[in-house]
PDB file of C-alpha atoms in Angstrom:
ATOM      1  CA  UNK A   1     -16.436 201.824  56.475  1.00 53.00           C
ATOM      2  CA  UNK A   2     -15.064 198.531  56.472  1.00 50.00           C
ATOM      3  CA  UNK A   3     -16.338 197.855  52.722  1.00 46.00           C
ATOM      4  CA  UNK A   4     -13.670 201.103  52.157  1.00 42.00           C
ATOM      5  CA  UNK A   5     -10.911 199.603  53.849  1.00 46.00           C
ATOM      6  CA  UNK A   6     -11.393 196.441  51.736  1.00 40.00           C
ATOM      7  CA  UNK A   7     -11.746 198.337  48.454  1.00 40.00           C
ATOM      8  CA  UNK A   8      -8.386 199.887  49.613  1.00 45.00           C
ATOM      9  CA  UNK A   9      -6.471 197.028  49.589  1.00 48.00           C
ATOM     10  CA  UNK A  10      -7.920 195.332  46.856  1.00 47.00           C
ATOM     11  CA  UNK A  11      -6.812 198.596  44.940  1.00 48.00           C
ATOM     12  CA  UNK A  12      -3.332 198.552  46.347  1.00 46.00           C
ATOM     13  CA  UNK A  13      -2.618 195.038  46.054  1.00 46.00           C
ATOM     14  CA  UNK A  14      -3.483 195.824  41.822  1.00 45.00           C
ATOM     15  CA  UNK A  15      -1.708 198.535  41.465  1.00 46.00           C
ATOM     16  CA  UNK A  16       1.820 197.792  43.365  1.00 48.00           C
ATOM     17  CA  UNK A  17       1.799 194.307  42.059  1.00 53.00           C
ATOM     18  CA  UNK A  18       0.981 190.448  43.950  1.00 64.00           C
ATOM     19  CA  UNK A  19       1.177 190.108  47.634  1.00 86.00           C
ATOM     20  CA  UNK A  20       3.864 187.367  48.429  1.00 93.00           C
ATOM     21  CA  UNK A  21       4.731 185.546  50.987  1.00 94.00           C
ATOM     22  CA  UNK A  22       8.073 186.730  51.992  1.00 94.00           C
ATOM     23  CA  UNK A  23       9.129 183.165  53.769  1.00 94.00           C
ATOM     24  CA  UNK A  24       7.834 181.530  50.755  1.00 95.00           C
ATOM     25  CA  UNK A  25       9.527 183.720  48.638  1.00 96.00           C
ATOM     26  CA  UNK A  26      13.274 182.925  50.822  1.00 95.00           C
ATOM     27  CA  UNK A  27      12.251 179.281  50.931  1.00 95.00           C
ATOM     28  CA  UNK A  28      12.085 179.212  47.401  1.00 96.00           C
ATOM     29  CA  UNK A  29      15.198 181.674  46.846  1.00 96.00           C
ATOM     30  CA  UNK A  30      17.033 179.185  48.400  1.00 95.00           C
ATOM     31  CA  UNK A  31      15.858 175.802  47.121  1.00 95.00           C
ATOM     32  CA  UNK A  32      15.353 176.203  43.549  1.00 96.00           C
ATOM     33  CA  UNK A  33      19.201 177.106  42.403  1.00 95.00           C
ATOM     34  CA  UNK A  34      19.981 173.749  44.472  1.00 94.00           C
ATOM     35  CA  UNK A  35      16.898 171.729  42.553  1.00 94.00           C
ATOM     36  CA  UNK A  36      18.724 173.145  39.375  1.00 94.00           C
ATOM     37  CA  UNK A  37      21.678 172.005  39.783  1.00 94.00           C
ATOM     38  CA  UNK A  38      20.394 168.051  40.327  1.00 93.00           C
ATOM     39  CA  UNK A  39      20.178 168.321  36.503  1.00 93.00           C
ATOM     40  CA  UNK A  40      22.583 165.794  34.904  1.00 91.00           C
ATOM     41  CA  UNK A  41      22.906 167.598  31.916  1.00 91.00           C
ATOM     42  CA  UNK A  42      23.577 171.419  33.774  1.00 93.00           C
ATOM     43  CA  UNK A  43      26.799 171.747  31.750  1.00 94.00           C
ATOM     44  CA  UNK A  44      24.533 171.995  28.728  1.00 93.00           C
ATOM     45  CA  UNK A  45      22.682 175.049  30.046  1.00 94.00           C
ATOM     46  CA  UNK A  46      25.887 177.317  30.968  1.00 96.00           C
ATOM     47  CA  UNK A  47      26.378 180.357  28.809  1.00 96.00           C
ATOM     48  CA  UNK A  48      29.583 181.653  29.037  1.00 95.00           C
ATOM     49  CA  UNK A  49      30.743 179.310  31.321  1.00 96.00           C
ATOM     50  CA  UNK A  50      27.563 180.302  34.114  1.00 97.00           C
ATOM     51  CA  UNK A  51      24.502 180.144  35.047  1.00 97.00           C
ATOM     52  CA  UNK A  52      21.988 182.564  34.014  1.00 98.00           C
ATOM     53  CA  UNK A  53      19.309 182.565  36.476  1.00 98.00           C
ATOM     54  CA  UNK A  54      16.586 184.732  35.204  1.00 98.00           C
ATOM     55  CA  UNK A  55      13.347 186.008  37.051  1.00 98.00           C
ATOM     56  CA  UNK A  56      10.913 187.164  35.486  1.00 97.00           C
ATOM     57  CA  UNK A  57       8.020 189.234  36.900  1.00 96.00           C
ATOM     58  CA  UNK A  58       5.591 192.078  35.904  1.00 94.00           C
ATOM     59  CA  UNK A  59       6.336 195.521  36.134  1.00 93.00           C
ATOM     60  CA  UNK A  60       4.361 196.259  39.480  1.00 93.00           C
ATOM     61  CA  UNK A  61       6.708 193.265  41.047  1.00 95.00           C
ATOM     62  CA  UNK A  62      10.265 194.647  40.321  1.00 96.00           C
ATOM     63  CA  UNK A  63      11.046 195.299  43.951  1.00 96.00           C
ATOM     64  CA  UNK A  64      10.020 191.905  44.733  1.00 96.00           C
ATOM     65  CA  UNK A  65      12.085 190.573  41.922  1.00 97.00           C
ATOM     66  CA  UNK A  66      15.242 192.806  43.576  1.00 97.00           C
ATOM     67  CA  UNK A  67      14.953 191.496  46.498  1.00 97.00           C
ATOM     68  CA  UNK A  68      14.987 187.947  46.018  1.00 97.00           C
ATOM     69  CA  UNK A  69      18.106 188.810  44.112  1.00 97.00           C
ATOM     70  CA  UNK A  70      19.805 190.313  47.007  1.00 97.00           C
ATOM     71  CA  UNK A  71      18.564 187.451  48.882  1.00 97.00           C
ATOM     72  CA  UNK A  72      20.503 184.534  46.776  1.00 97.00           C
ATOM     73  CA  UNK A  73      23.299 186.883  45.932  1.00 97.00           C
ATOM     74  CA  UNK A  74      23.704 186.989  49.844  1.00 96.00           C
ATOM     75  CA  UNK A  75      23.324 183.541  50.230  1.00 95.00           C
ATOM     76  CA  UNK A  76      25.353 182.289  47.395  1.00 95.00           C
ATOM     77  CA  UNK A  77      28.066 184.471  46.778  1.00 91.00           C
ATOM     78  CA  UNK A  78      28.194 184.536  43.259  1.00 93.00           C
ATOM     79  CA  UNK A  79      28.748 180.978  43.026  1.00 95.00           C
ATOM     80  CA  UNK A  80      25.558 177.662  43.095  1.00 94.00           C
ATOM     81  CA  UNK A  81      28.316 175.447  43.846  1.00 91.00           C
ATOM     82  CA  UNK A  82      31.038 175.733  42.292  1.00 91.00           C
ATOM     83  CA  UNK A  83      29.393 177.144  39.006  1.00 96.00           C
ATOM     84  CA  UNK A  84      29.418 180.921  38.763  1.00 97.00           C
ATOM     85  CA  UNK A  85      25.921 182.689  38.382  1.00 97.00           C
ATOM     86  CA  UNK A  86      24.421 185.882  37.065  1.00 97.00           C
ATOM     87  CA  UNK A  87      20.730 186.892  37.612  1.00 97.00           C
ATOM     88  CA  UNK A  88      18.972 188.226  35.065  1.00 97.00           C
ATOM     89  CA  UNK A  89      15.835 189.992  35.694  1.00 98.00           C
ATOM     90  CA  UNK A  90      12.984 190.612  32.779  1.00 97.00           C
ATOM     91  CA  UNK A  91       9.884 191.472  32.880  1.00 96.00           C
ATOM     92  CA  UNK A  92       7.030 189.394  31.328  1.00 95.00           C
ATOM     93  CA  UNK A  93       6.615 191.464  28.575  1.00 93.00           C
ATOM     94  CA  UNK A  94      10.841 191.805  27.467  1.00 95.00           C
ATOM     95  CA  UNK A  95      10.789 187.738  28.000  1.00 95.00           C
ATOM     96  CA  UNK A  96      11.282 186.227  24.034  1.00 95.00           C
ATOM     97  CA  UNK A  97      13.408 182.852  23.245  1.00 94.00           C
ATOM     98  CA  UNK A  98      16.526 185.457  22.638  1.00 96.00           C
ATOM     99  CA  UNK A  99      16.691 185.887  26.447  1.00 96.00           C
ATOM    100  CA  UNK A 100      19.438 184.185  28.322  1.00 96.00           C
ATOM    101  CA  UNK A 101      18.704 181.779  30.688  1.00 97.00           C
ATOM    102  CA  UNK A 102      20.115 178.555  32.681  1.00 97.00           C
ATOM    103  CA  UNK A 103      16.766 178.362  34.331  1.00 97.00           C
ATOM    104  CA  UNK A 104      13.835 180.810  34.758  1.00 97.00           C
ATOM    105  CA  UNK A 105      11.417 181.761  38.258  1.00 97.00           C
ATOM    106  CA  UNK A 106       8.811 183.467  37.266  1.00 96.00           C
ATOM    107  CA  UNK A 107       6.671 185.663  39.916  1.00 95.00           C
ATOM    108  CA  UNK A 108       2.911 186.028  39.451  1.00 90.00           C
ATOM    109  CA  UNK A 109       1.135 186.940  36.362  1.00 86.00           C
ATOM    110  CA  UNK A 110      -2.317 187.008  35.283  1.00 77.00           C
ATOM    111  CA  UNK A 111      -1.109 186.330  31.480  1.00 79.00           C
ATOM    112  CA  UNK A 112       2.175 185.363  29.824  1.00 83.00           C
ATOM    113  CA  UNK A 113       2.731 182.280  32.327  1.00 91.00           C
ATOM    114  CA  UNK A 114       2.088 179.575  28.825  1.00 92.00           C
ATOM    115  CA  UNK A 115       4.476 182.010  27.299  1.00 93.00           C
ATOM    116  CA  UNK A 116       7.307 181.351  29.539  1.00 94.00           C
ATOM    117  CA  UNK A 117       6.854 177.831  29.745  1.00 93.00           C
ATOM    118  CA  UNK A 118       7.125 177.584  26.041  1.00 94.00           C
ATOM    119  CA  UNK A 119      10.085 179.322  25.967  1.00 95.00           C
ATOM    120  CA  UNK A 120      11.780 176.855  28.697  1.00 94.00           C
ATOM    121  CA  UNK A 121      10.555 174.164  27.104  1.00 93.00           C
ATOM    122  CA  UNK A 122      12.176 175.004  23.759  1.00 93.00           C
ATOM    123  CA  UNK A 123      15.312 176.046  25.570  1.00 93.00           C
ATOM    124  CA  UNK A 124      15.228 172.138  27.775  1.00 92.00           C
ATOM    125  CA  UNK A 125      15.274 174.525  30.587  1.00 95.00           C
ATOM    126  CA  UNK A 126      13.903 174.298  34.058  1.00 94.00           C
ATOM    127  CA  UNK A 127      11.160 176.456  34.689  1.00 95.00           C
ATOM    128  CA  UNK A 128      10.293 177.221  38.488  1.00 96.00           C
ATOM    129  CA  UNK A 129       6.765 179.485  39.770  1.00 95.00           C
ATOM    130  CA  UNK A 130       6.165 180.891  42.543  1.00 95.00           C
ATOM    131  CA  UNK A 131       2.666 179.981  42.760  1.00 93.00           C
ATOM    132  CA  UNK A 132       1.649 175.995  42.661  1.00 91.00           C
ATOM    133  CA  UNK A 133      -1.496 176.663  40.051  1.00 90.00           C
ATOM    134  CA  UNK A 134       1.270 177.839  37.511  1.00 90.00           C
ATOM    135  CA  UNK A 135       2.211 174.366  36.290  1.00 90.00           C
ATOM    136  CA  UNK A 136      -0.630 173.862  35.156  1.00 89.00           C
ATOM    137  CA  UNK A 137       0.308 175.639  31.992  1.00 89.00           C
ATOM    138  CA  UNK A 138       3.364 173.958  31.988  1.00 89.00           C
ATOM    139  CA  UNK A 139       6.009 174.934  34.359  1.00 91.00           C
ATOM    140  CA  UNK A 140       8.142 172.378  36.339  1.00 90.00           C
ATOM    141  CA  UNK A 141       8.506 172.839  39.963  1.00 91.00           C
ATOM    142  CA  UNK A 142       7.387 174.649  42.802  1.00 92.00           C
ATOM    143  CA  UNK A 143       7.817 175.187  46.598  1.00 90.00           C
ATOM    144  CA  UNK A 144       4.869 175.860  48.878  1.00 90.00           C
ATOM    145  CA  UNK A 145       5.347 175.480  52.505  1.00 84.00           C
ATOM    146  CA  UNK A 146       2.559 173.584  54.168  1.00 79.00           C
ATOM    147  CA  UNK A 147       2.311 171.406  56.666  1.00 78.00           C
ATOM    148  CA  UNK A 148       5.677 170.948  55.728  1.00 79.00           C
ATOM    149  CA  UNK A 149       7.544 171.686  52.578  1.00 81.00           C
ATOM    150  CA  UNK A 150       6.397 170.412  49.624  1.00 85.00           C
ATOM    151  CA  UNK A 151       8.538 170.114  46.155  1.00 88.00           C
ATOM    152  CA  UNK A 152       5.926 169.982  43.573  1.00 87.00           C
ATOM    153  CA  UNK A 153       6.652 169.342  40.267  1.00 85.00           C
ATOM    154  CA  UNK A 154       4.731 168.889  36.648  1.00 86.00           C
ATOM    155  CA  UNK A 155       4.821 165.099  35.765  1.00 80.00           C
ATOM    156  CA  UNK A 156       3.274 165.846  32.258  1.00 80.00           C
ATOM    157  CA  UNK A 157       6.359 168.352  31.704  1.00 75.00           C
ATOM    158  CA  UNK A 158       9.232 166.511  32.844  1.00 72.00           C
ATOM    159  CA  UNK A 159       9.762 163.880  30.056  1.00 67.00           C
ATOM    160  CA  UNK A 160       9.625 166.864  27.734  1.00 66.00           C
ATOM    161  CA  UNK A 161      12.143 168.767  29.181  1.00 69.00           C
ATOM    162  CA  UNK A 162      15.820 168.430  28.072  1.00 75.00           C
ATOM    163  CA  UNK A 163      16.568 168.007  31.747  1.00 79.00           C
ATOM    164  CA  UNK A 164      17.622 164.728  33.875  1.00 82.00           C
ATOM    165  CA  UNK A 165      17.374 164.887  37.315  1.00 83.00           C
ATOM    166  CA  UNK A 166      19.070 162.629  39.917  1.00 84.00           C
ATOM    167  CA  UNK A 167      16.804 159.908  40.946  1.00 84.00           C
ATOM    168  CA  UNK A 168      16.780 160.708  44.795  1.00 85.00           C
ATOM    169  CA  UNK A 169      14.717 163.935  43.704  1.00 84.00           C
ATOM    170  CA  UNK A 170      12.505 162.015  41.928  1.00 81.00           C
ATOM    171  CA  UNK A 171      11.811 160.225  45.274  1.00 84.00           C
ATOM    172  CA  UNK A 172      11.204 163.578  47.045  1.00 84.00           C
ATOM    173  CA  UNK A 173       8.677 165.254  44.515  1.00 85.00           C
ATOM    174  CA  UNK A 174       4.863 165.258  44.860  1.00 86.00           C
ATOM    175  CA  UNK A 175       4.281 165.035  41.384  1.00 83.00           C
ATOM    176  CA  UNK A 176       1.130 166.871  40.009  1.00 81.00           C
ATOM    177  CA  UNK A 177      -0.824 166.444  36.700  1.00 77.00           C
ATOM    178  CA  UNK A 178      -3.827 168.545  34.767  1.00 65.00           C
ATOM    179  CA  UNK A 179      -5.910 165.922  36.686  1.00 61.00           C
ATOM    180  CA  UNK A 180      -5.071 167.014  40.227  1.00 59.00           C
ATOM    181  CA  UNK A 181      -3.359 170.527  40.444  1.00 54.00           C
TER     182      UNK A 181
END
């Protein structure tokens, strides 16, 4: 009986998407539009005079994806200070250089994560992940709450990027590399 139960969730885990951690997910919600906007060079990344914030996430994880919308639009109120935003939600598989972005957070995938970091790094955009193991393809930052929270971000990746950050996040990163992440 118990090997049914497990099969269960295993199978319902696959087929309605990841299982996140919904204070990870909020910690993250709230912490990466302020990380983006220690970029020097934000003004380059406007289109239209905002930021696009785009998520991206597979098609099992849309609800997630709408949630942590609803979650920064109630947080933020249309504005990451003082510059107006617009999310922009895509899945994986709609996600090509012609998509708009300021900065992308991608969800969980099992493919298409070297995809998106390609596409951020030819746009000199920040690229944030939900999961830690994701930079190791070549994404910039992300959150995981441990002990305490820790910033992590892709020290291979940075120089690349067309971003500058403020040196007092510099100070507060635990940097990672293909050697230890």
């Amino acid at each position: 009986m118990r090997k049914v139960i497990l099969l269960f969730f295993i199978f319902v885990n696959l087929a309605y998407g990841y299982s996140y951690d919904d204070l990870l997910l909020k910690a993250q919600a709230s912490i990466f539009p302020k990380i983006m906007l220690l970029d020097k060079k934000i003004e380059n990344k406007l289109i239209e005079g905002r930021i696009i914030y785009t998520i991206v996430y597979e098609k099992n994880d849309y609800n997630t994806a709408l949630e942590i919308t609803k979650f920064i639009d109630a947080n933020y109120n249309g504005h990451f200070n003082g510059y107006a935003y617009k999310i922009n939600l895509v899945e994986f598989s709609d996600l090509s250089s012609m998509t708009q972005a300021s900065a992308i957070y991608i969800l969980n995938s099992d493919k298409d994560i070297k995809k998106v970091a390609d596409i951020a790094r030819k746009k000199g955009i920040i690229a944030f992940s939900y999961d830690v193991k994701n930079l190791k393809a070549g994404l910039l930052f992300s959150l995981m709450l441990e002990k305490s929270t820790v910033l992590y971000m892709n020290k291979e990746n940075l120089y690349i990027q067309k971003v500058d950050f403020v040196d007092s996040l510099l100070r507060m990163v635990k940097f990672i590399d293909k050697e230890n992440s």
